[in-house]
PDB file of C-alpha atoms in Angstrom:
ATOM      1  CA  VAL I   4     130.202  89.350  72.889  1.00 92.00           C
ATOM      2  CA  PHE I   5     132.383  89.655  69.480  1.00 94.00           C
ATOM      3  CA  GLU I   6     134.664  92.368  69.905  1.00 92.00           C
ATOM      4  CA  GLU I   7     136.195  91.929  73.655  1.00 90.00           C
ATOM      5  CA  LEU I   8     135.701  88.355  74.268  1.00 92.00           C
ATOM      6  CA  GLY I   9     136.317  87.592  70.769  1.00 94.00           C
ATOM      7  CA  LEU I  10     133.190  85.113  70.604  1.00 96.00           C
ATOM      8  CA  LYS I  11     131.516  83.747  67.487  1.00 97.00           C
ATOM      9  CA  PRO I  12     127.614  82.916  66.899  1.00 97.00           C
ATOM     10  CA  GLY I  13     127.878  79.138  66.710  1.00 97.00           C
ATOM     11  CA  ASP I  14     130.141  79.425  70.391  1.00 97.00           C
ATOM     12  CA  TYR I  15     128.917  77.032  73.013  1.00 97.00           C
ATOM     13  CA  VAL I  16     128.689  79.062  76.530  1.00 96.00           C
ATOM     14  CA  ASP I  17     127.762  76.776  79.020  1.00 95.00           C
ATOM     15  CA  GLU I  18     126.482  79.636  81.553  1.00 93.00           C
ATOM     16  CA  LEU I  19     124.298  80.215  78.953  1.00 95.00           C
ATOM     17  CA  GLY I  20     123.491  76.893  77.631  1.00 96.00           C
ATOM     18  CA  CYS I  21     123.266  77.543  74.083  1.00 96.00           C
ATOM     19  CA  THR I  22     125.908  79.082  71.651  1.00 97.00           C
ATOM     20  CA  ILE I  23     126.057  82.643  71.931  1.00 96.00           C
ATOM     21  CA  GLY I  24     124.804  83.704  68.628  1.00 96.00           C
ATOM     22  CA  GLU I  25     121.159  81.521  69.870  1.00 96.00           C
ATOM     23  CA  GLU I  26     121.088  83.715  73.091  1.00 95.00           C
ATOM     24  CA  LEU I  27     121.694  86.715  71.497  1.00 93.00           C
ATOM     25  CA  ILE I  28     119.268  86.239  68.416  1.00 93.00           C
ATOM     26  CA  ARG I  29     115.860  85.666  70.421  1.00 89.00           C
ATOM     27  CA  PRO I  30     113.227  87.988  69.387  1.00 88.00           C
ATOM     28  CA  THR I  31     111.593  90.643  71.227  1.00 85.00           C
ATOM     29  CA  ARG I  32     108.329  89.599  72.840  1.00 86.00           C
ATOM     30  CA  ILE I  33     105.213  91.334  71.698  1.00 90.00           C
ATOM     31  CA  TYR I  34     102.976  91.964  75.036  1.00 94.00           C
ATOM     32  CA  VAL I  35      99.748  92.824  72.935  1.00 94.00           C
ATOM     33  CA  GLU I  36      97.684  89.450  74.012  1.00 95.00           C
ATOM     34  CA  PRO I  37      97.949  89.197  77.747  1.00 96.00           C
ATOM     35  CA  VAL I  38      98.120  93.499  78.341  1.00 96.00           C
ATOM     36  CA  THR I  39      95.084  93.265  76.174  1.00 95.00           C
ATOM     37  CA  HIS I  40      93.152  90.855  78.384  1.00 95.00           C
ATOM     38  CA  LEU I  41      94.290  92.285  81.774  1.00 97.00           C
ATOM     39  CA  ALA I  42      93.086  96.162  80.245  1.00 96.00           C
ATOM     40  CA  ARG I  43      89.230  94.362  80.059  1.00 96.00           C
ATOM     41  CA  ASP I  44      89.348  93.313  83.878  1.00 96.00           C
ATOM     42  CA  PHE I  45      91.917  95.301  85.946  1.00 98.00           C
ATOM     43  CA  HIS I  46      92.657  99.002  86.026  1.00 97.00           C
ATOM     44  CA  LEU I  47      96.328  99.027  84.148  1.00 97.00           C
ATOM     45  CA  LEU I  48      97.860 102.264  84.981  1.00 97.00           C
ATOM     46  CA  GLY I  49     101.079 102.600  82.881  1.00 96.00           C
ATOM     47  CA  ALA I  50     102.873  99.791  81.158  1.00 96.00           C
ATOM     48  CA  ALA I  51     106.263 100.257  79.529  1.00 96.00           C
ATOM     49  CA  HIS I  52     107.862  97.458  77.208  1.00 95.00           C
ATOM     50  CA  ILE I  53     111.221  97.167  78.245  1.00 95.00           C
ATOM     51  CA  THR I  54     113.738  97.696  74.976  1.00 87.00           C
ATOM     52  CA  GLY I  55     116.624  99.923  74.573  1.00 81.00           C
ATOM     53  CA  GLY I  56     117.268 101.796  76.625  1.00 87.00           C
ATOM     54  CA  GLY I  57     116.695  99.000  79.381  1.00 94.00           C
ATOM     55  CA  ILE I  58     114.618 100.123  82.885  1.00 96.00           C
ATOM     56  CA  LEU I  59     115.926 103.254  83.653  1.00 95.00           C
ATOM     57  CA  GLU I  60     115.446 105.107  80.621  1.00 95.00           C
ATOM     58  CA  ASN I  61     112.035 103.572  79.925  1.00 96.00           C
ATOM     59  CA  LEU I  62     109.639 103.106  83.410  1.00 97.00           C
ATOM     60  CA  PRO I  63     110.159 106.690  83.975  1.00 96.00           C
ATOM     61  CA  ARG I  64     107.996 107.179  80.871  1.00 95.00           C
ATOM     62  CA  VAL I  65     104.941 106.264  81.890  1.00 96.00           C
ATOM     63  CA  LEU I  66     105.311 107.218  85.741  1.00 97.00           C
ATOM     64  CA  PRO I  67     103.949 111.090  86.546  1.00 95.00           C
ATOM     65  CA  SER I  68     107.781 113.277  87.487  1.00 94.00           C
ATOM     66  CA  SER I  69     106.312 113.298  91.361  1.00 97.00           C
ATOM     67  CA  CYS I  70     106.418 109.218  91.423  1.00 97.00           C
ATOM     68  CA  ARG I  71     109.268 106.935  91.543  1.00 97.00           C
ATOM     69  CA  ALA I  72     109.807 103.004  91.305  1.00 98.00           C
ATOM     70  CA  VAL I  73     111.000 101.443  94.030  1.00 98.00           C
ATOM     71  CA  LEU I  74     112.535  98.150  92.591  1.00 97.00           C
ATOM     72  CA  TRP I  75     112.923  94.840  94.991  1.00 97.00           C
ATOM     73  CA  LYS I  76     116.568  93.489  93.915  1.00 93.00           C
ATOM     74  CA  GLY I  77     115.816  90.098  93.164  1.00 94.00           C
ATOM     75  CA  SER I  78     112.239  89.634  93.541  1.00 97.00           C
ATOM     76  CA  TRP I  79     112.541  88.615  90.184  1.00 96.00           C
ATOM     77  CA  PRO I  80     114.834  85.374  88.471  1.00 96.00           C
ATOM     78  CA  GLU I  81     117.184  87.296  85.886  1.00 94.00           C
ATOM     79  CA  PRO I  82     118.118  85.218  82.741  1.00 94.00           C
ATOM     80  CA  PRO I  83     121.729  84.234  82.940  1.00 95.00           C
ATOM     81  CA  ILE I  84     122.739  86.184  80.040  1.00 95.00           C
ATOM     82  CA  PHE I  85     122.531  89.471  81.772  1.00 95.00           C
ATOM     83  CA  GLY I  86     124.629  88.366  84.662  1.00 95.00           C
ATOM     84  CA  TYR I  87     126.818  86.814  81.951  1.00 95.00           C
ATOM     85  CA  LEU I  88     127.429  90.521  80.263  1.00 94.00           C
ATOM     86  CA  ALA I  89     127.618  91.818  83.656  1.00 95.00           C
ATOM     87  CA  GLU I  90     130.668  90.009  84.300  1.00 95.00           C
ATOM     88  CA  LYS I  91     132.184  89.434  81.115  1.00 94.00           C
ATOM     89  CA  GLY I  92     131.612  93.444  80.115  1.00 93.00           C
ATOM     90  CA  GLY I  93     132.831  94.442  83.510  1.00 95.00           C
ATOM     91  CA  LEU I  94     128.963  96.977  83.916  1.00 94.00           C
ATOM     92  CA  THR I  95     127.882  98.059  87.157  1.00 95.00           C
ATOM     93  CA  PRO I  96     124.439  96.951  88.353  1.00 92.00           C
ATOM     94  CA  LYS I  97     122.905 100.524  87.073  1.00 92.00           C
ATOM     95  CA  GLU I  98     124.882 100.259  83.272  1.00 94.00           C
ATOM     96  CA  MET I  99     122.896  97.224  83.295  1.00 94.00           C
ATOM     97  CA  LEU I 100     119.548  98.530  84.260  1.00 94.00           C
ATOM     98  CA  ARG I 101     120.354 101.300  81.742  1.00 93.00           C
ATOM     99  CA  THR I 102     121.059  99.161  78.880  1.00 93.00           C
ATOM    100  CA  PHE I 103     118.950  96.131  79.467  1.00 93.00           C
ATOM    101  CA  ASN I 104     115.974  95.122  80.328  1.00 94.00           C
ATOM    102  CA  SER I 105     117.370  92.330  83.114  1.00 94.00           C
ATOM    103  CA  GLY I 106     114.805  89.742  81.972  1.00 93.00           C
ATOM    104  CA  LEU I 107     111.941  92.593  82.673  1.00 95.00           C
ATOM    105  CA  GLY I 108     110.322  92.800  78.900  1.00 94.00           C
ATOM    106  CA  MET I 109     107.022  94.465  80.283  1.00 96.00           C
ATOM    107  CA  MET I 110     106.618  96.426  82.937  1.00 97.00           C
ATOM    108  CA  MET I 111     103.127  97.636  84.400  1.00 97.00           C
ATOM    109  CA  VAL I 112     102.274  99.920  86.904  1.00 98.00           C
ATOM    110  CA  VAL I 113      98.776  98.728  88.937  1.00 98.00           C
ATOM    111  CA  PRO I 114      96.892  99.478  91.947  1.00 98.00           C
ATOM    112  CA  GLY I 115      99.091  96.931  94.881  1.00 96.00           C
ATOM    113  CA  GLU I 116      95.386  95.730  95.560  1.00 97.00           C
ATOM    114  CA  GLU I 117      94.961  94.169  92.130  1.00 98.00           C
ATOM    115  CA  ALA I 118      98.831  93.248  91.570  1.00 98.00           C
ATOM    116  CA  GLU I 119      98.723  89.692  92.859  1.00 97.00           C
ATOM    117  CA  GLU I 120      95.755  88.684  91.087  1.00 98.00           C
ATOM    118  CA  ILE I 121      97.283  90.304  88.146  1.00 98.00           C
ATOM    119  CA  VAL I 122     100.509  88.244  88.815  1.00 98.00           C
ATOM    120  CA  ASP I 123      97.918  84.597  89.432  1.00 97.00           C
ATOM    121  CA  ARG I 124      95.881  85.616  85.731  1.00 97.00           C
ATOM    122  CA  LEU I 125      99.011  86.256  83.752  1.00 97.00           C
ATOM    123  CA  LYS I 126     100.804  82.999  84.914  1.00 96.00           C
ATOM    124  CA  GLY I 127      97.079  81.672  83.997  1.00 96.00           C
ATOM    125  CA  LEU I 128      97.763  82.699  80.603  1.00 94.00           C
ATOM    126  CA  ASN I 129     101.564  80.881  80.703  1.00 94.00           C
ATOM    127  CA  GLU I 130     103.325  83.644  81.452  1.00 95.00           C
ATOM    128  CA  ARG I 131     106.096  84.994  83.608  1.00 94.00           C
ATOM    129  CA  ALA I 132     104.909  87.370  85.948  1.00 97.00           C
ATOM    130  CA  PHE I 133     106.137  89.049  89.286  1.00 97.00           C
ATOM    131  CA  VAL I 134     105.324  91.811  91.604  1.00 98.00           C
ATOM    132  CA  VAL I 135     109.220  93.292  91.520  1.00 98.00           C
ATOM    133  CA  GLY I 136     108.260  96.763  93.377  1.00 98.00           C
ATOM    134  CA  GLU I 137     106.204  99.827  94.009  1.00 98.00           C
ATOM    135  CA  ILE I 138     105.614 103.018  93.393  1.00 98.00           C
ATOM    136  CA  LEU I 139     106.438 105.833  95.643  1.00 98.00           C
ATOM    137  CA  PRO I 140     106.784 109.464  96.073  1.00 97.00           C
ATOM    138  CA  ARG I 141     109.355 111.281  94.317  1.00 97.00           C
ATOM    139  CA  ASP I 142     111.345 113.830  95.608  1.00 95.00           C
ATOM    140  CA  LYS I 143     112.921 116.801  92.888  1.00 90.00           C
ATOM    141  CA  ASN I 144     116.481 114.970  94.062  1.00 93.00           C
ATOM    142  CA  GLN I 145     115.619 111.623  93.561  1.00 95.00           C
ATOM    143  CA  ALA I 146     116.081 109.320  90.759  1.00 95.00           C
ATOM    144  CA  ALA I 147     112.964 107.903  88.942  1.00 96.00           C
ATOM    145  CA  VAL I 148     113.737 104.513  89.582  1.00 97.00           C
ATOM    146  CA  GLU I 149     115.861 103.113  92.231  1.00 95.00           C
ATOM    147  CA  VAL I 150     116.570  99.560  93.466  1.00 94.00           C
ATOM    148  CA  VAL I 151     116.685  98.648  96.839  1.00 95.00           C
ATOM    149  CA  GLU I 152     117.683  95.137  98.735  1.00 88.00           C
TER     150      GLU I 152
END
């Protein structure tokens, strides 16, 4: 945004509703408290903090090689910064998922029958939470993470 678009940290970006500097300086969320709270009452099978390497590199780290994550496009709201970066940078959806968290700072793998109750609990803790996909068997030729319409 600075080199290619020529923006300065104090430049206001209408699409973001703030300056580019304010948007880019937002701190990384730490999820220790909500995850610890959930671990007391639910079966958490895996948790991935989606940081550098985005979803495509972080989520597979908590999955057995025999499993893949199928994410449902549009099942979570993506903050405006990601659409802005994709458009201005000419980035493909795959590159966006490889680089950024796309609004999913923490992803948890849980039993399907507990998913909605976990989402409800997180919302009760004032956390944003969504069921965004499912874990399915993986063949050798399949990617560890797939996004479907």
